[in-house]
Amino acid sequence: MSETGSVSAFGDRDHLLLLLREMIRIRRFEEKAAELYSLGKIRGFLHLYIGEEAVAVGAMQALTSEDAIVATYRDHGQALARGIPPGSLMAEMFGKANGCSRGRGGSMHFFDAPRRFYGGYAIVGGGLPIAVGLALADKLQNRQRVTACFFGDGAVAEGEFHESMNLAALWGLPVLFLCENNLYAMGTALNRHQSQIDISFKARAYAIPSDSVDGMDVTAVEEAARLAVQTVRESGFPYLLEVRAYRFRAHSMADPDLYRTKQEIETWKTRDPITTFSGRLRGRGLLNESDLAAIESAVGAEIAEAVSFAEAGPWEPVSELTKDVYTAR
Amino acid sequence: MPATTKMTYREAVRSGLREALRSDPRVFLMGEDVGRYGGAFAVSMGLLEEFGSERIRDTPLSESTFVGAGIGAALGGMRPIVEIMTVNFSLLALDQILNNAATLRHMSGGQFSVPLVVRMATGGGRQLAAQHSHSLEGWYAHIPGIKVLAPATVEDARGMVLAALLEPDPVFIFEHATLYPLEGDVDESAGPPDITRAAVRRNGGGVTLITYGGSLGKTQQAAGQLALENIGAEVIDLRTLRPLDTAAILSSVGKTHRAVVIDEAWRTGSLAAEISAVIMEGAFDDLDAPVARVCSEEAPMPYAKHLEEAALPSADKIVTAVRSLF
Ligand SMILES: Cc1ncc(C[n+]2csc(CCOP(=O)(O)OP(=O)(O)O)c2C)c(N)n1
Ligand SMILES: [Mg+2]
């Protein structure tokens, strides 16, 4: 499928290189995060997105700065693709006061008000009702915005998925429900947690339009997301987009990854969204070695700078521990 | 002399809602049966007709999602008022309340606040058995990041809605279900009351009776009986369960040297236990007797009338508890 992947529809070379660069940024950022985790600079839970970069990068192209994002604990990819500076994300993972959540959230809870990034939610399914409410606020205030809500296949088993799909459809709310189906909820495979493994099919119960797309193909994701977002924006009605991808790393740094075979992982790695896409670009003469080297070196510099920013950041004074539990008056 | 109107507690909540809906276009009400039905306790009767279905929104039976949607709408610039039929059903929304509403401001480093108001009925006394009668507001008072109000009077029933809407953070209002028919005089031109203060509902020098919400009536009754025995009871209505007005509690106990806490929740791990600890920490040397508690019996609320009465606090139990301190 990836060999025939659509490139021409997004024929602008600059745009294609941007997609590639964005995926590489996420990949390198997370490789660095994993390294810093081993060094003890980053603690807590760290859920890597490696393998799924095409999902956030493709989907984010379809959204404007006016739209809202709701994400999960696996939120590095969405945050970077949304344009939150990597330094503020890295600092957050270091627990520093110059982090995007002042060090109160860590890897799982990135927030950024200026970019309408309403957070990483670590209770599976917990972000969906929030997205419904953000869309309700837009509808009540006659704003033509879309709220994009990212969640995993595991969340589909939660009541809040069904409640939120129902309420969004019932009230006609502009939510893009974007399910990142990576075939596993921690160690439980999709066919061991879903009676119906075609997730997009579930939208029919709510008469919500839906589609599923290959999440290892960034342009396919972008195309599907553009159609989905356009549908939501024009209709003011929700849409379910199931993006089928795979995570190459364990669920989190704490996961020994015993529930799937090395063979399965290796097979999926042959469909790596970055190498397949750069291969396609090369094949079409849109990318050469020096272009790639330039991207890598710019990304490398950006990440090195992010790490320095995090290293240099101050710790929030303990005296501010209870600050912002309530609004200061 | 401000003009007052006689109305029920139910009408007073409605009066507060109506004023809020009239004065702020960002305010809307949502919950199960708040519109066409008029509210499970008839609180919102007539509001759908007055404000229309965009602002008085009937929701499906999806407590978690409509509370979460309230949080999202608050993040999106609205001033939602969410009604949950009763506290028992609020348990289905506890994830959204505790993990999202209460955390978002702090966890986002102060970037996002959640100006959400959630109202719900609480308490027993209506023979509704163990899934419709419990008083769980003390659990909510455990949670940093939210405020918890318990209007015990008709005036507060109205005023607290208005006061809650002035708060930039989530506020939970617990309306004791037996209070809805209660009548009182309300000044409908009065602005929002100060919700940072407990109220002394009766002055006395012999014992401090600390209570809130649905137990205020029983406590007042007990205070009347105690007066006949020459025990002057001071009655404190906490009004706000989080944050507690500890100064009011301590200053009264400093004067009376005795305290009884009356709380319809179960005794173990209760708000009554918290108040008792507050007194121990802040007024230990003032006490002439241990702090006593009158709470519900440690059993799921039974249906049969005599058993339910035996389970709940009563004026007699309060009087007995006070006598034991002398
Ligand atoms: C309500 C809830 N139950 C359990 C967990 C523990 N948990 C964290 S992630 C996860 C798997 C979720 O899988 P999925 O939604 O597919 O997302 P993915 O991790 O694959 O991105 C589980 C069970 C949780 N965080 N929240
Ligand atoms: Mg998954």
XYZ file of C-alpha atoms and ligand atoms in Angstrom:
682
model
C 0.000 0.000 0.000
C 2.743 2.415 0.912
C 4.407 1.964 -2.484
C 1.364 3.426 -4.171
C 0.821 5.962 -1.398
C -0.495 9.288 -2.530
C 2.169 11.880 -3.016
C 0.863 13.737 -6.017
C -2.200 15.074 -4.227
C 0.202 16.956 -1.994
C 2.640 17.540 -4.794
C 4.175 20.640 -3.305
C 7.690 19.464 -2.498
C 8.070 21.864 0.409
C 5.016 20.419 2.043
C 6.224 16.857 1.562
C 9.558 17.732 3.096
C 7.750 19.378 5.978
C 5.866 16.149 6.647
C 9.113 14.230 6.615
C 10.850 16.743 8.849
C 7.990 16.730 11.346
C 8.101 12.949 11.628
C 11.846 12.977 12.052
C 11.572 15.643 14.747
C 9.232 13.445 16.753
C 11.393 10.358 16.229
C 14.608 12.031 17.291
C 12.957 13.868 20.164
C 11.674 10.594 21.561
C 14.917 8.726 21.016
C 16.564 11.462 23.054
C 13.819 11.226 25.686
C 14.375 7.472 25.987
C 18.094 8.059 26.418
C 17.482 10.709 29.071
C 15.096 8.358 30.797
C 17.851 5.768 31.099
C 20.025 8.483 32.597
C 17.360 9.320 35.148
C 16.833 12.845 33.824
C 13.262 11.947 32.955
C 11.240 9.866 35.402
C 7.678 8.670 35.848
C 5.862 7.056 32.956
C 7.197 7.663 29.477
C 5.066 6.411 26.577
C 6.825 6.613 23.238
C 5.089 7.280 19.954
C 7.854 5.819 17.799
C 6.261 4.124 14.782
C 3.106 6.223 14.958
C 4.550 9.571 13.884
C 2.588 9.677 10.642
C -0.649 9.813 12.587
C -0.067 13.049 14.481
C 1.859 14.685 11.658
C -0.697 13.795 8.995
C -3.688 14.713 11.138
C -2.283 18.003 12.373
C -1.982 19.313 8.792
C -5.742 19.396 8.577
C -6.207 21.625 11.628
C -5.910 25.374 11.981
C -4.565 27.285 14.962
C -8.177 28.040 15.923
C -8.981 24.361 16.352
C -8.493 22.534 19.647
C -6.518 19.403 20.456
C -7.246 16.873 23.184
C -4.681 14.094 23.525
C -3.705 11.187 25.742
C -0.701 10.326 27.915
C 1.048 9.331 24.662
C 1.155 12.974 23.650
C 4.674 13.868 22.481
C 3.859 13.465 18.813
C 0.711 15.573 18.909
C 2.404 18.291 20.967
C 5.397 18.577 18.637
C 3.268 18.419 15.504
C 1.068 21.132 16.984
C 4.077 23.400 17.245
C 4.710 23.482 20.981
C 8.417 24.268 21.313
C 10.393 21.095 22.020
C 12.318 22.878 24.775
C 9.186 23.462 26.789
C 8.187 19.804 26.303
C 11.610 18.496 27.254
C 11.672 20.788 30.282
C 8.282 19.454 31.287
C 9.632 15.920 31.227
C 12.560 17.069 33.350
C 9.988 18.445 35.813
C 11.264 21.980 35.395
C 9.365 25.216 35.917
C 9.999 26.231 32.308
C 8.095 23.147 31.167
C 4.813 23.545 29.343
C 2.906 22.585 32.507
C 5.448 24.048 34.963
C 6.631 20.555 35.780
C 3.326 19.539 37.303
C 2.300 17.174 34.533
C 5.346 15.462 33.086
C 5.345 13.445 29.887
C 1.699 12.431 30.150
C 0.233 15.875 30.727
C 1.362 18.446 28.220
C -0.774 21.599 28.091
C -0.423 24.710 25.981
C -3.096 27.374 26.055
C -1.815 29.554 23.167
C -1.882 26.560 20.818
C -5.216 25.333 22.174
C -3.609 22.120 23.316
C -5.995 21.079 26.080
C -3.852 18.395 27.493
C -2.704 14.873 27.650
C -5.215 12.808 29.636
C -3.966 9.729 31.430
C -7.261 8.174 32.389
C -8.058 6.131 29.316
C -11.137 7.639 27.651
C -11.132 10.666 29.965
C -10.369 13.219 27.268
C -13.339 12.397 25.071
C -16.008 14.153 27.167
C -13.726 17.181 27.451
C -13.515 17.359 23.664
C -17.299 17.132 23.452
C -17.569 20.068 25.854
C -15.033 22.179 23.976
C -17.035 21.589 20.815
C -20.234 22.455 22.659
C -18.703 25.771 23.729
C -17.823 26.473 20.096
C -21.298 25.642 18.920
C -22.944 27.794 21.587
C -20.679 30.700 20.670
C -21.109 30.212 16.926
C -17.425 29.554 16.287
C -16.566 27.451 13.279
C -13.882 25.468 15.026
C -13.098 21.775 15.185
C -11.970 19.906 18.279
C -9.679 17.007 17.430
C -9.674 14.297 20.056
C -6.933 11.667 19.909
C -7.361 8.379 21.767
C -6.211 4.781 21.490
C -7.980 1.587 20.522
C -8.129 0.718 24.201
C -10.328 3.741 24.895
C -12.964 2.385 22.549
C -13.861 -0.187 25.203
C -14.603 2.538 27.746
C -18.129 3.809 28.326
C -16.970 7.365 27.758
C -16.210 6.570 24.107
C -19.800 5.499 23.519
C -21.304 8.241 25.669
C -19.234 10.868 23.884
C -20.006 9.606 20.388
C -23.695 9.556 21.290
C -23.739 13.027 22.821
C -21.688 14.602 20.030
C -24.010 13.117 17.427
C -27.161 13.902 19.392
C -26.222 17.549 19.826
C -24.435 17.933 16.499
C -21.009 18.895 17.816
C -17.899 19.499 15.691
C -15.580 16.842 17.129
C -13.081 14.841 15.139
C -12.751 11.593 17.074
C -9.386 10.275 16.001
C -8.686 6.745 17.137
C -5.035 5.767 16.967
C -5.448 2.053 16.596
C -2.030 0.592 17.269
C -3.491 -2.869 17.798
C -2.726 -2.974 21.506
C -4.055 -1.606 24.747
C -0.934 -2.133 26.814
C -0.480 -5.888 26.388
C -3.992 -6.718 25.281
C -4.326 -7.106 21.542
C -7.250 -5.545 19.718
C -8.928 -8.886 19.041
C -8.663 -9.726 22.713
C -10.425 -6.527 23.837
C -12.905 -5.766 21.055
C -15.825 -7.875 19.898
C -15.772 -5.873 16.664
C -12.242 -5.050 15.596
C -13.276 -2.667 12.829
C -13.354 0.456 14.984
C -14.653 2.794 12.310
C -17.641 0.480 11.970
C -18.756 1.406 15.478
C -19.615 4.905 14.285
C -22.616 3.486 12.470
C -24.387 2.906 15.765
C -24.432 6.680 16.157
C -24.870 7.506 12.463
C -21.529 9.289 12.602
C -19.554 9.345 9.351
C -16.308 7.446 9.629
C -13.323 6.160 7.769
C -10.219 4.153 8.455
C -6.826 4.833 7.026
C -3.323 3.414 6.963
C -1.514 5.188 9.747
C 1.915 4.235 8.461
C 1.419 6.481 5.421
C 1.616 10.139 6.294
C 0.041 11.488 3.145
C -2.804 9.001 3.374
C -3.406 10.159 6.945
C -3.266 13.777 5.876
C -5.699 13.188 3.074
C -8.148 11.309 5.280
C -7.801 13.902 8.051
C -8.409 16.773 5.648
C -11.567 15.145 4.425
C -12.662 14.401 7.982
C -11.960 17.915 9.255
C -13.644 19.480 6.252
C -16.684 17.286 6.851
C -16.803 18.270 10.518
C -16.313 21.955 9.771
C -18.957 22.077 7.082
C -21.520 19.913 8.842
C -20.859 20.869 12.441
C -21.251 17.144 13.070
C -18.769 14.645 14.533
C -16.640 12.228 12.545
C -14.705 9.128 13.571
C -11.388 8.547 11.871
C -9.640 5.315 12.718
C -5.947 5.461 11.958
C -4.251 2.071 11.883
C -0.691 2.161 13.067
C 1.756 0.319 15.240
C 4.046 1.288 18.058
C 7.556 -0.037 17.651
C 8.525 0.473 21.285
C 7.025 -1.047 24.387
C 3.871 0.490 25.870
C 6.007 2.483 28.287
C 9.538 2.327 29.586
C 8.243 -0.001 32.314
C 6.911 -2.585 29.840
C 9.052 -5.677 29.103
C 6.993 -6.185 25.919
C 6.366 -9.927 26.390
C 2.945 -10.119 24.765
C 3.943 -9.858 21.088
C 6.626 -11.495 18.987
C 9.841 -9.924 17.800
C 8.821 -11.149 14.377
C 5.611 -9.120 14.478
C 7.488 -5.990 15.473
C 10.122 -6.516 12.776
C 7.451 -7.016 10.137
C 5.817 -3.734 11.087
C 9.171 -1.987 11.080
C 9.469 -2.693 7.387
C 6.587 -0.242 7.092
C 8.304 2.440 9.169
C 6.480 5.672 8.276
C 9.698 7.665 8.028
C 11.810 5.298 5.943
C 8.964 4.356 3.618
C 8.051 7.987 3.064
C 11.601 9.133 2.509
C 12.001 6.179 0.099
C 8.974 7.331 -1.836
C 10.292 10.871 -2.000
C 13.654 9.647 -3.197
C 12.004 7.457 -5.824
C 10.238 10.503 -7.181
C 13.400 12.529 -7.159
C 12.108 14.875 -4.466
C 14.701 14.041 -1.851
C 18.394 13.356 -1.982
C 20.993 12.472 0.607
C 21.969 16.038 1.280
C 18.330 17.096 1.801
C 17.977 14.337 4.351
C 21.256 15.245 6.021
C 20.132 18.853 6.241
C 16.865 17.825 7.894
C 18.673 15.547 10.330
C 21.167 18.176 11.284
C 18.540 20.886 11.788
C 16.454 18.512 13.885
C 19.500 17.403 15.832
C 20.353 21.007 16.628
C 16.790 21.770 17.659
C 16.730 18.821 20.043
C 20.126 19.617 21.501
C 18.826 23.102 22.162
C 15.675 21.657 23.763
C 17.790 19.559 26.113
C 19.897 22.577 27.075
C 16.740 24.571 27.688
C 15.475 21.809 29.965
C 18.807 21.436 31.733
C 19.044 25.168 32.340
C 15.467 25.479 33.559
C 14.769 26.276 37.206
C 12.918 24.018 39.601
C 9.641 25.466 40.729
C 10.105 26.621 44.337
C 8.441 24.250 46.793
C 6.700 27.295 48.216
C 4.596 27.265 45.042
C 3.465 23.668 45.482
C -0.115 24.652 46.203
C -0.196 27.524 43.747
C -2.936 27.113 41.146
C -4.886 24.491 43.056
C -7.349 27.351 43.015
C -7.216 30.574 41.071
C -5.480 33.304 43.055
C -7.964 36.060 43.883
C -36.096 47.187 54.462
C -35.513 45.083 51.347
C -38.622 43.456 49.937
C -38.657 39.719 50.552
C -40.691 37.022 48.895
C -41.870 33.807 50.496
C -40.736 30.850 48.478
C -39.601 27.258 48.786
C -36.008 26.096 48.699
C -36.788 24.575 45.295
C -38.081 27.920 44.013
C -35.099 29.667 45.511
C -32.636 27.503 43.556
C -34.730 28.198 40.460
C -34.668 31.918 41.206
C -30.865 31.781 41.379
C -30.680 29.825 38.142
C -33.052 32.200 36.403
C -31.099 35.236 37.485
C -27.843 33.659 36.336
C -29.321 32.698 32.969
C -30.737 36.176 32.491
C -27.633 38.058 33.415
C -24.928 36.046 31.670
C -25.325 34.632 28.161
C -22.488 32.195 28.836
C -24.530 30.411 31.483
C -26.454 27.303 30.480
C -27.950 24.386 32.389
C -27.574 20.752 31.444
C -28.460 17.453 33.023
C -30.866 14.564 32.939
C -34.473 15.716 32.681
C -33.728 19.351 33.467
C -35.733 20.560 30.470
C -38.963 18.963 29.324
C -39.504 17.146 32.619
C -38.655 20.187 34.704
C -35.957 18.563 36.815
C -36.203 15.383 38.906
C -36.930 17.656 41.894
C -38.837 20.200 39.783
C -36.100 22.760 40.352
C -35.822 23.816 36.722
C -39.562 23.759 35.990
C -40.373 26.452 33.446
C -36.786 27.282 32.535
C -36.927 25.447 29.207
C -39.923 27.543 28.200
C -38.189 30.733 29.274
C -34.685 30.102 27.961
C -35.074 27.522 25.198
C -33.410 24.219 24.492
C -29.990 25.652 23.647
C -29.569 26.841 27.227
C -31.641 24.291 29.105
C -30.235 21.050 27.773
C -31.634 17.617 28.490
C -28.799 15.110 28.444
C -28.756 11.369 27.911
C -27.955 9.153 30.901
C -24.230 9.719 30.594
C -23.060 11.260 33.862
C -19.391 10.937 33.067
C -19.722 12.500 29.661
C -22.053 15.366 30.460
C -19.965 16.335 33.486
C -16.858 16.064 31.296
C -18.618 18.117 28.637
C -19.311 20.701 31.327
C -15.588 20.819 32.036
C -14.813 21.146 28.335
C -17.431 23.855 27.855
C -15.997 25.753 30.831
C -12.546 25.475 29.249
C -14.111 26.791 26.064
C -15.384 29.983 27.686
C -18.890 29.042 28.821
C -20.298 29.048 32.383
C -22.045 25.683 32.511
C -24.260 24.609 35.375
C -24.528 20.836 35.409
C -27.275 19.157 37.391
C -26.721 15.578 38.473
C -29.972 14.082 39.717
C -28.485 12.833 42.980
C -25.097 12.339 44.552
C -25.451 8.585 44.114
C -25.319 8.975 40.338
C -22.437 11.393 40.562
C -20.230 8.386 41.245
C -20.402 7.624 37.542
C -18.810 11.007 36.920
C -16.249 10.839 39.677
C -13.440 10.282 37.180
C -14.204 13.544 35.408
C -14.657 15.395 38.680
C -11.575 14.205 40.481
C -9.173 13.491 37.650
C -10.096 16.397 35.393
C -12.133 19.201 36.979
C -10.073 19.252 40.152
C -6.668 18.825 38.520
C -6.587 20.786 35.293
C -5.632 24.157 36.675
C -2.798 22.888 38.821
C -1.577 20.233 36.387
C -1.502 22.691 33.487
C 0.697 25.022 35.522
C -2.146 27.529 35.875
C -2.948 27.740 32.164
C -6.498 26.448 32.259
C -9.198 27.005 34.830
C -12.526 25.257 34.969
C -15.335 27.624 36.009
C -17.899 24.854 36.292
C -20.868 24.651 38.655
C -22.306 21.233 39.449
C -25.475 20.897 41.512
C -26.923 17.716 42.911
C -29.373 16.429 45.486
C -28.042 14.532 48.466
C -29.193 12.815 51.630
C -31.801 10.463 53.024
C -35.075 10.581 54.894
C -37.413 9.757 52.058
C -37.468 5.943 52.288
C -35.541 5.551 49.052
C -33.176 2.876 50.368
C -29.502 2.332 49.787
C -29.000 3.652 46.256
C -30.765 7.001 46.607
C -30.130 8.171 50.150
C -26.517 8.598 51.001
C -24.675 11.778 51.922
C -21.393 11.708 50.064
C -20.599 15.429 50.030
C -17.910 14.785 52.623
C -16.062 12.734 50.022
C -16.120 15.689 47.683
C -14.878 17.942 50.455
C -11.760 15.763 50.481
C -10.691 16.979 47.030
C -8.332 19.937 46.589
C -9.150 21.933 43.464
C -12.913 22.102 43.958
C -15.175 24.015 46.333
C -18.100 22.375 48.069
C -21.231 24.233 49.156
C -24.209 22.948 51.136
C -27.066 25.452 51.326
C -29.172 24.772 54.411
C -31.531 27.721 54.104
C -33.863 29.012 51.432
C -31.811 32.175 51.143
C -28.579 30.238 50.589
C -30.305 27.937 48.115
C -30.669 30.944 45.851
C -27.585 32.895 46.782
C -25.132 30.053 46.491
C -25.975 29.519 42.821
C -25.000 33.127 42.171
C -21.923 32.936 44.368
C -20.784 29.710 42.695
C -20.908 31.365 39.285
C -18.497 34.047 40.460
C -15.878 31.426 41.238
C -13.176 30.796 38.634
C -12.829 27.159 39.753
C -15.205 24.191 39.943
C -17.924 24.492 42.580
C -20.165 21.665 43.765
C -23.492 22.489 45.383
C -25.217 19.815 47.466
C -28.933 20.356 47.973
C -30.431 18.080 50.616
C -33.449 16.477 48.997
C -35.700 16.914 52.031
C -35.157 20.679 51.922
C -36.818 21.371 48.563
C -40.296 22.023 50.064
C -38.880 24.163 52.903
C -40.283 27.696 52.919
C -38.502 30.899 53.740
C -38.223 34.578 52.935
C -35.841 35.571 50.222
C -34.714 38.957 49.044
C -34.486 38.384 45.316
C -32.595 41.612 44.833
C -29.792 40.458 47.129
C -26.521 39.778 45.380
C -24.363 36.716 45.867
C -23.587 35.967 49.526
C -20.121 35.577 50.985
C -19.476 31.851 50.824
C -16.209 31.951 52.707
C -17.983 32.199 56.065
C -19.963 29.775 58.168
C -23.115 31.227 59.747
C -24.041 31.263 63.406
C -27.741 30.331 63.203
C -28.321 30.500 66.951
C -26.238 32.011 69.715
C -25.450 30.147 72.881
C -22.744 29.753 75.449
C -22.939 26.116 76.607
C -22.171 23.978 73.609
C -21.360 24.422 69.925
C -23.434 22.347 67.514
C -21.702 22.215 64.142
C -23.718 21.089 61.172
C -24.716 21.851 57.589
C -27.343 21.193 54.931
C -30.162 18.816 55.755
C -29.160 18.449 59.400
C -29.554 22.119 60.277
C -33.298 21.761 61.016
C -32.776 18.825 63.371
C -29.968 20.677 65.078
C -32.080 23.793 65.585
C -34.815 21.624 67.026
C -32.333 20.022 69.406
C -31.061 23.459 70.422
C -34.640 24.441 71.275
C -35.024 21.369 73.499
C -31.670 22.006 75.147
C -32.738 25.562 75.994
C -35.509 24.074 78.127
C -32.782 22.269 80.045
C -30.840 25.492 80.442
C -28.125 24.473 78.002
C -27.416 27.302 75.615
C -26.510 25.784 72.279
C -24.732 27.770 69.586
C -25.589 26.443 66.145
C -23.047 26.789 63.379
C -24.122 26.166 59.815
C -20.901 25.426 57.946
C -22.414 26.433 54.564
C -19.151 25.742 52.755
C -17.645 22.292 53.322
C -14.498 23.059 51.368
C -12.717 25.214 52.298
C -13.974 24.967 55.878
C -14.364 28.142 57.917
C -12.192 26.811 60.714
C -11.994 30.228 62.376
C -15.750 30.224 62.989
C -15.610 26.725 64.474
C -12.685 27.503 66.735
C -14.004 30.826 67.947
C -17.318 29.299 68.980
C -15.672 26.336 70.702
C -13.355 28.793 72.442
C -16.472 30.332 73.943
C -18.578 27.221 74.720
C -15.813 24.694 75.478
C -17.930 21.838 74.130
C -18.735 20.701 70.615
C -20.988 18.213 68.866
C -20.731 17.666 65.135
C -23.900 16.630 63.331
C -23.369 15.112 59.902
C -25.722 12.813 58.008
C -22.823 10.937 56.427
C -21.355 7.810 57.988
C -19.084 8.445 60.936
C -15.964 6.599 59.785
C -13.620 8.773 57.785
C -16.212 11.527 57.663
C -16.303 15.285 57.457
C -17.413 15.078 61.114
C -14.113 13.376 61.837
C -12.285 16.152 60.022
C -14.060 18.838 62.022
C -13.334 16.978 65.218
C -9.652 16.929 64.256
C -9.746 20.647 63.441
C -11.061 21.326 66.953
C -8.485 19.022 68.516
C -5.670 20.744 66.639
C -6.901 24.283 67.180
C -8.831 24.348 70.444
C -7.587 21.397 72.477
C -6.975 23.473 75.573
C -10.398 25.100 75.360
C -12.289 21.821 75.564
C -14.100 20.743 78.720
C -15.253 17.480 77.120
C -14.317 15.360 74.114
C -15.857 16.351 70.813
C -18.963 14.262 70.126
C -20.397 13.232 66.786
C -23.910 12.442 65.645
C -23.744 10.715 62.277
C -25.635 8.051 60.353
C -25.377 4.452 61.439
C -22.748 2.429 59.619
C -25.082 0.553 57.313
C -26.460 1.050 53.822
C -29.604 3.151 54.201
C -32.599 0.865 54.768
C -36.012 1.345 53.199
C -38.323 0.651 56.171
C -39.315 3.881 57.878
C -38.439 2.883 61.414
C -35.043 1.577 60.324
C -34.253 4.639 58.263
C -35.175 6.889 61.177
C -32.961 4.825 63.425
C -30.091 5.175 60.962
C -30.250 8.953 60.548
C -29.296 11.698 63.022
C -32.285 13.081 64.918
C -32.947 15.917 67.355
C -33.184 13.349 70.163
C -29.820 11.846 69.301
C -28.286 15.306 69.263
C -29.782 16.164 72.662
C -28.511 12.885 74.095
C -25.045 13.527 72.709
C -24.995 17.016 74.228
C -26.149 15.771 77.631
C -23.300 13.260 77.656
C -20.821 16.149 77.607
C -21.943 17.577 80.941
C -9.220 4.109 32.971
C -7.855 3.558 32.870
N -7.664 2.226 33.002
C -6.427 1.707 32.897
C -5.341 2.505 32.678
C -3.923 1.903 32.551
N -3.539 2.018 31.124
C -2.768 3.032 30.699
S -2.577 3.036 29.061
C -3.496 1.641 28.882
C -3.717 1.061 27.517
C -4.469 2.008 26.637
O -4.395 1.567 25.324
P -4.837 2.444 24.108
O -6.049 3.221 24.447
O -4.940 1.545 22.930
O -3.666 3.498 23.900
P -2.149 3.243 23.525
O -1.401 3.110 24.812
O -2.068 2.026 22.710
O -1.722 4.455 22.797
C -3.934 1.189 30.116
C -4.733 -0.020 30.329
C -5.572 3.883 32.591
N -4.571 4.755 32.435
N -6.832 4.383 32.652
Mg -3.515 1.062 21.544
